Amino acid sequence: MTLSSRILTRLKSSQGVLAAAGRSFSSSTAATSSVGFIGLGNMGLPMSINLANKANDSKMDVIAFDANPTALNLAKEAGMRTASSVEEIGASNCSVIITMLPGCQAVDAVTPILLESSDPNASTLFVDCSTVHPSTSRRWNDELKEKGHTRMDAPVSGGVKGATDGTLTFMVGCDDPATLQQAQPLIMGQRSIHCGTAGAGSATKLCNNLALAAQMLGICEAMNLGESLGVDPIVLAQVMNTSTAKSWSCEVNNPHPVVATDRGTGAAANRYQGGFGSKLMQKDLSLAVSAGADAGVALPVGVLSKELYHMATLHGLGDKDFGVMLQFLRGQKP
Amino acid sequence: MTLSSRILTRLKSSQGVLAAAGRSFSSSTAATSSVGFIGLGNMGLPMSINLANKANDSKMDVIAFDANPTALNLAKEAGMRTASSVEEIGASNCSVIITMLPGCQAVDAVTPILLESSDPNASTLFVDCSTVHPSTSRRWNDELKEKGHTRMDAPVSGGVKGATDGTLTFMVGCDDPATLQQAQPLIMGQRSIHCGTAGAGSATKLCNNLALAAQMLGICEAMNLGESLGVDPIVLAQVMNTSTAKSWSCEVNNPHPVVATDRGTGAAANRYQGGFGSKLMQKDLSLAVSAGADAGVALPVGVLSKELYHMATLHGLGDKDFGVMLQFLRGQKP
C-alpha cells in the first residue's frame, strides 16, 4: 500500500469535518495514525490546535513539539499531546509530519533529525508550512523523495487571525497534484491551491508578499503625503478604495491611525500591535530578493522594500504590523 | 446675482439628465449660458462630447478649443461648436470654463489669456480637470478669487474608457463645498468627491497615482519573479487576487500577457496600447515627488517609481500602458 493511499484511507473518515476552533479535545491513545506538528509559534499553535480538533473526530492523533519551552507549555495547557524532542516526533511513526518553522535554517536543522530518528522503512508525508526559499523546498523535496517519502511546501496566507479561525489559504507546491488531494483532510483552513511543482508554493507566497510590501509602502506614502497636503485621511482612503489604488492595504489594513479610529480596524487599530510584523515582512522580502537574484530577475522595488523593512526592524519596529511604515516614514514612534 | 446662483439657475434644468455618450447634438445659437472647454486630447475630447450631449437638453452651449489643429478637427468632426483661439473662449462670456490640459505649464499659459480676454465685470467658474501640482491649484484659486471668479480643481480617475463612457470620478478641491454642489450638472461622470479646500483635488489625484504606481510595480515584479520560479502566471494572479496582494493592478489591469490572453482584459491585452501611459504616470509621479519635497514628506518608493517610469519613457515606452513595466524589467520589447 502506497503512502498516498495509506493517508487517504486513514484520514478519509475526517473529510468534511471541521470542529469549531477552540473546542477542547482529548488525545486518543487508540489512534492508529499519528500526525507530528513541529513549530508552535503564533501561527503553529492555533494551527495545531485546529488540527487536533479535527483529529478528535477521526482516527488521527496529533503530537506536537517546539524547541521553545514556553511555546511547548502553551501547547500542553491547551490540552495538546506533546513530545519532548524532534527525535520523539521522528520515532512516533507519524504518517504525516507538519512543520511551521521560522525559516530555512530551522527547516534544514529539523528535517535531518526527523529522517535519522524515524523508521527507515516507513514512508511519511512532510508538509512544510514554513515560509522558505523555493530552492530549500526543492532541495528537501528531492532528498525526501529519494528516501521514499513525499513532501509538499504549503505556506499560508491569512495571518494569526486566519490560523486561529481556521480560515487560512494554503499555497501548495508538490510534484504530483494528487498529494494535495490526499492531504486535504489535514488542511487547517478554507482553501488550498496547487501552485505548481515542488517549490511553487514557497515561490507563490514570496511573490504575494513582495507585491504586498510594495502596496503597503505605496499606501503609507500616499496617506502621509495626502495628509501633509491637507486632505482628510478618511476622505483620501475612501477615494483610493473606490479608485485604481484600491487594495487590501488601503481597504482592510489601512495604516493611518485616523482611519483605524474611524473604522475600528486597520494596521494602526491597536497601535500596530499584532498583525503581520515588520521583521517577518523583512524576512520574506529577503527570501524573495534572494530567489530573484538566483533567477536573474530584477526587483528594484522589492530590494528597496526589503531595506526599508530592515531599517524599521533595526529601529525597534520589527514586532509592529508592517503598516507601521507610515510612522517610520514620518520619523515618529507608533 | 452671484455667479454661484447664476450657474445654479441656468444649469438646474439639466440636473439628472445625462444623454447617452456618442449621441449627436446640435449647437444652439439661442443658448444663454456658454461653457468653454479647453483641451481636447484623449480625455478632453470625449469629456467635452459628453458635456455637449448634456448641454443639448439644457440651455447650456459648449464651445471647445485645442491648440492642436488635429484635435480641434476631431472635435469639429464630432459636431462640436469650436473656437479658433483661447481668446475666443475668453470673449465668449462663458459662465463656466473647463480646462483639461497636459500640466501646470499649460494651465499657467492658458489662464492669464482667459482672464485678459474676458469681460472684467463678469464672474466665471473655472473648473480645472488637469492633473497639476496642488500649489498650482492653490495659486490660481487665490488669483481668480481676487478677481471675483470661482475655481475648483477637479482632476479625474477612470481613464479614456471612463471619459468615453461618462463614468469618471472627479476629485474636487474647492474652498466652499457649495461650489461643487452647484457645478454638479457639469460633472461628466458617475461621482464627484469633495476632497478639501483648493488644491485638495489635485493632491488626492497625485496620492492615488503614487500608491497605484507602487502597486503596479509590485505586481510586475511579483508576476515576473513567480513565472521565473515556475509558477503559472494565471495561478499566481488567481492566488494574489484572493489574498493580501489583491488590487486593481492585479485584478483589473494585470500586466502579464498570459493573464490578458486568458481573461481578454488587462494592461497587456492589446500589447500595452491604450490604457494609462507610462509617460503620464511619470508626470504624475514627478508632481507627487515635488509636492512631497515641498511638504517635507519622505517618498522612497515614490521617487524610485518616478525614476523607473522615467527610464521606461526614455526607452520609448511612454505611450504604452504603465503595466508595460513588466516587459521593461525583463529587458524585453512589449
XYZ file of C-alpha atoms in Angstrom, chain B:
334
model
C -26.963 87.741 -8.506
C -23.797 85.822 -7.586
C -22.038 83.545 -10.019
C -22.931 80.510 -7.960
C -26.645 81.161 -8.158
C -26.346 82.169 -11.826
C -24.841 78.771 -12.618
C -27.356 77.025 -10.448
C -30.296 78.756 -12.073
C -29.052 78.313 -15.594
C -27.991 74.720 -15.255
C -30.638 73.398 -12.896
C -32.835 72.295 -15.782
C -30.180 69.767 -16.883
C -29.906 68.083 -13.484
C -30.230 64.342 -13.636
C -30.163 64.385 -17.413
C -27.218 62.529 -18.899
C -27.643 61.870 -22.581
C -26.125 58.659 -23.886
C -22.477 59.131 -24.816
C -21.907 59.415 -28.552
C -25.377 60.784 -29.250
C -25.245 63.604 -31.806
C -26.079 67.136 -30.762
C -26.662 70.483 -32.403
C -25.170 73.716 -31.193
C -27.929 76.083 -30.170
C -27.364 79.737 -31.002
C -30.273 80.560 -28.692
C -28.332 79.338 -25.662
C -27.895 81.967 -22.984
C -25.159 80.217 -20.978
C -21.889 79.190 -22.598
C -19.492 76.633 -21.207
C -15.955 76.813 -22.544
C -13.902 73.621 -22.818
C -10.163 73.861 -23.470
C -8.028 70.774 -24.077
C -9.412 68.146 -26.441
C -6.915 65.326 -26.025
C -7.644 61.644 -25.356
C -9.528 62.601 -22.207
C -10.823 66.087 -23.035
C -12.490 65.223 -26.329
C -14.852 62.513 -25.037
C -15.478 64.561 -21.871
C -16.447 67.609 -23.931
C -18.687 65.498 -26.174
C -20.462 64.049 -23.144
C -20.873 67.549 -21.740
C -22.257 68.821 -25.044
C -24.734 65.944 -25.071
C -25.909 67.007 -21.633
C -25.971 70.640 -22.814
C -28.240 69.728 -25.705
C -31.012 69.058 -23.195
C -30.441 72.290 -21.319
C -29.847 75.947 -22.033
C -26.117 75.363 -21.981
C -23.941 75.813 -25.058
C -20.499 74.198 -25.161
C -17.712 75.866 -27.109
C -14.457 73.928 -27.376
C -10.843 74.679 -28.234
C -7.488 72.957 -28.533
C -4.225 74.495 -29.751
C -3.524 71.299 -31.691
C -5.275 71.580 -35.115
C -5.711 67.780 -35.333
C -7.540 67.666 -32.014
C -9.639 70.670 -32.989
C -10.618 68.995 -36.269
C -11.630 65.822 -34.421
C -13.933 67.962 -32.287
C -15.420 69.629 -35.370
C -15.959 66.227 -36.988
C -17.748 65.135 -33.818
C -20.116 68.071 -34.369
C -18.791 70.276 -31.582
C -19.023 74.041 -31.768
C -15.381 75.179 -31.678
C -13.422 78.366 -31.096
C -10.288 79.306 -33.009
C -8.301 80.547 -30.019
C -8.165 80.711 -26.233
C -9.040 84.417 -26.584
C -12.272 83.491 -28.363
C -13.262 81.269 -25.439
C -12.400 84.133 -23.074
C -14.507 86.552 -25.069
C -17.496 84.163 -25.266
C -18.925 85.287 -21.945
C -18.795 81.751 -20.549
C -20.300 81.201 -17.110
C -18.043 78.168 -16.772
C -14.669 77.356 -18.330
C -13.421 73.793 -18.079
C -9.760 73.021 -18.744
C -8.274 69.562 -19.388
C -4.654 70.373 -20.098
C -1.388 68.379 -20.061
C 0.023 70.023 -16.932
C 0.967 73.079 -14.891
C 2.776 74.845 -17.730
C -0.275 74.716 -19.990
C -2.587 75.866 -17.177
C -0.207 78.747 -16.390
C -0.162 79.717 -20.074
C -3.901 79.477 -20.768
C -5.419 81.009 -17.623
C -3.929 84.533 -17.990
C -5.149 84.677 -21.618
C -8.648 83.740 -20.464
C -8.536 86.460 -17.810
C -7.325 89.105 -20.226
C -9.825 88.315 -22.960
C -12.930 88.035 -20.794
C -15.308 90.735 -19.550
C -13.636 92.117 -16.383
C -17.022 92.562 -14.726
C -18.272 89.017 -15.332
C -17.758 86.225 -12.843
C -16.739 82.810 -14.146
C -16.403 79.359 -12.590
C -13.078 77.820 -13.621
C -13.106 74.012 -13.420
C -9.592 72.653 -13.893
C -9.666 68.917 -14.641
C -5.931 68.873 -15.465
C -3.668 66.905 -13.159
C -1.454 69.627 -11.737
C 0.665 70.422 -8.701
C -1.529 71.263 -5.668
C 0.372 74.556 -5.347
C -0.625 75.458 -8.929
C -4.265 74.862 -7.969
C -3.950 76.948 -4.825
C -2.144 79.777 -6.614
C -4.794 80.063 -9.350
C -7.571 79.674 -6.804
C -6.288 82.707 -4.908
C -5.675 84.803 -8.017
C -9.049 84.008 -9.584
C -10.894 84.588 -6.314
C -9.220 88.001 -6.039
C -10.601 88.860 -9.485
C -14.137 87.840 -8.482
C -14.149 84.362 -10.011
C -14.656 80.912 -8.524
C -12.421 77.910 -9.134
C -12.281 74.235 -8.397
C -9.578 71.678 -9.145
C -11.348 68.559 -10.387
C -8.886 66.001 -11.782
C -10.404 62.686 -12.782
C -9.955 58.962 -12.320
C -11.189 56.373 -14.803
C -9.022 56.893 -17.877
C -10.099 57.202 -21.503
C -12.742 54.497 -21.027
C -14.293 56.400 -18.134
C -14.174 59.632 -20.136
C -15.919 57.991 -23.090
C -18.479 56.072 -21.037
C -19.151 59.062 -18.786
C -18.127 57.080 -15.701
C -15.281 59.244 -14.411
C -14.734 60.084 -10.760
C -13.941 63.743 -10.084
C -11.658 64.557 -7.147
C -12.628 68.068 -6.228
C -10.797 70.722 -4.261
C -12.626 73.998 -3.578
C -12.824 76.264 -0.573
C -16.638 76.225 -0.455
C -18.277 72.773 -0.856
C -21.339 74.580 -2.239
C -19.324 75.299 -5.418
C -19.202 71.590 -6.165
C -22.908 71.256 -5.390
C -23.654 73.971 -7.900
C -21.308 72.544 -10.537
C -22.876 69.086 -10.255
C -24.767 69.338 -13.568
C -21.423 69.780 -15.332
C -19.961 66.557 -13.979
C -19.207 64.262 -16.912
C -19.070 61.171 -14.777
C -20.509 58.989 -12.072
C -19.190 60.660 -8.980
C -17.580 63.764 -7.592
C -15.967 63.828 -4.172
C -15.147 66.978 -2.241
C -11.624 66.218 -1.028
C -10.995 69.505 0.765
C -10.105 73.131 0.070
C -8.407 74.410 -3.104
C -5.622 72.044 -4.160
C -7.038 69.025 -2.306
C -8.442 67.554 -5.535
C -5.015 67.797 -7.191
C -3.369 66.323 -4.083
C -5.811 63.401 -3.904
C -5.252 62.545 -7.561
C -1.459 62.541 -7.075
C -1.724 60.417 -3.920
C -3.901 57.848 -5.674
C -1.450 57.577 -8.567
C 1.550 57.451 -6.239
C 0.000 54.437 -4.493
C -1.093 52.994 -7.845
C 2.443 53.111 -9.290
C 3.832 51.216 -6.292
C 1.054 48.647 -6.652
C 1.656 48.124 -10.370
C 5.422 47.884 -9.887
C 4.936 45.334 -7.097
C 2.589 43.260 -9.267
C 5.004 43.451 -12.243
C 7.903 42.272 -10.076
C 5.817 39.525 -8.449
C 4.403 38.219 -11.761
C 7.890 38.215 -13.273
C 9.516 36.533 -10.267
C 6.755 33.938 -9.944
C 6.945 32.935 -13.593
C 10.734 32.694 -13.403
C 10.367 30.381 -10.394
C 7.979 28.099 -12.280
C 4.583 29.343 -11.053
C 1.853 29.518 -13.710
C 1.037 33.258 -14.152
C -2.700 32.537 -14.208
C -2.492 30.631 -10.915
C -0.269 33.323 -9.371
C -2.706 36.097 -10.343
C -5.591 34.000 -9.010
C -3.869 33.457 -5.638
C -2.904 37.127 -5.268
C -6.423 38.234 -6.222
C -7.833 36.210 -3.330
C -5.043 37.095 -0.916
C -3.456 40.198 0.592
C -1.948 41.372 -2.730
C -5.448 41.799 -4.195
C -5.504 45.120 -6.035
C -6.768 46.831 -9.191
C -3.323 46.355 -10.773
C -3.501 42.601 -10.249
C -7.207 42.044 -10.831
C -8.357 44.533 -13.491
C -5.131 45.684 -15.135
C -2.847 42.668 -14.664
C 0.321 43.344 -16.699
C 1.089 39.744 -17.715
C 0.354 38.794 -21.359
C -0.690 35.233 -20.411
C -3.241 36.580 -17.931
C -4.522 39.053 -20.546
C -4.917 36.245 -23.095
C -6.724 34.126 -20.519
C -9.084 36.875 -19.385
C -9.247 39.015 -22.518
C -8.500 42.044 -20.365
C -5.577 43.663 -18.551
C -2.699 46.040 -19.302
C -1.128 43.630 -21.810
C -4.408 42.826 -23.611
C -3.630 44.969 -26.657
C 0.174 44.807 -26.432
C 0.012 47.588 -23.840
C -1.633 50.011 -26.298
C -4.144 52.454 -24.844
C -4.660 52.479 -21.098
C -2.733 54.824 -18.825
C 0.586 55.677 -20.497
C 3.926 55.323 -18.729
C 4.835 58.929 -19.513
C 1.609 60.135 -17.860
C 2.488 58.058 -14.804
C 5.973 59.574 -14.881
C 4.427 63.047 -14.987
C 2.072 62.376 -12.060
C 4.889 60.830 -10.012
C 7.091 63.861 -10.719
C 4.326 66.111 -9.387
C 3.813 63.891 -6.320
C 7.544 63.824 -5.548
C 7.763 67.599 -5.992
C 4.742 68.124 -3.728
C 6.343 65.734 -1.219
C 9.591 67.708 -1.281
C 7.671 70.945 -0.660
C 5.769 69.367 2.226
C 8.837 67.655 3.751
C 7.432 64.171 3.148
C 9.792 61.212 2.514
C 8.715 59.188 -0.545
C 11.359 56.486 -1.053
C 9.161 54.212 -3.191
C 7.594 57.198 -4.960
C 11.000 58.501 -6.034
C 12.103 55.093 -7.291
C 8.778 54.632 -9.122
C 9.225 58.015 -10.794
C 12.732 57.115 -11.949
C 11.628 53.717 -13.267
C 8.824 55.286 -15.323
C 11.247 57.974 -16.420
C 13.589 55.282 -17.742
C 10.738 53.375 -19.413
C 9.750 56.608 -21.190
C 13.351 57.219 -22.296
C 13.329 53.670 -23.672
C 10.392 54.539 -25.919
C 7.621 53.046 -23.763
C 5.994 56.353 -22.757
C 2.820 55.736 -24.750
C 2.367 52.143 -23.549
C 0.132 51.303 -20.588
C 2.122 51.614 -17.355
C 1.792 47.825 -16.926
C 4.467 47.609 -19.633
C 6.930 47.847 -16.741
C 6.745 44.022 -16.612
C 8.450 43.893 -20.017
C 10.837 46.737 -19.199
C 12.008 44.855 -16.077
C 12.743 41.872 -18.327
C 14.695 43.897 -20.871
C 12.097 42.889 -23.454
C 10.143 44.837 -26.036
C 6.380 44.748 -25.454
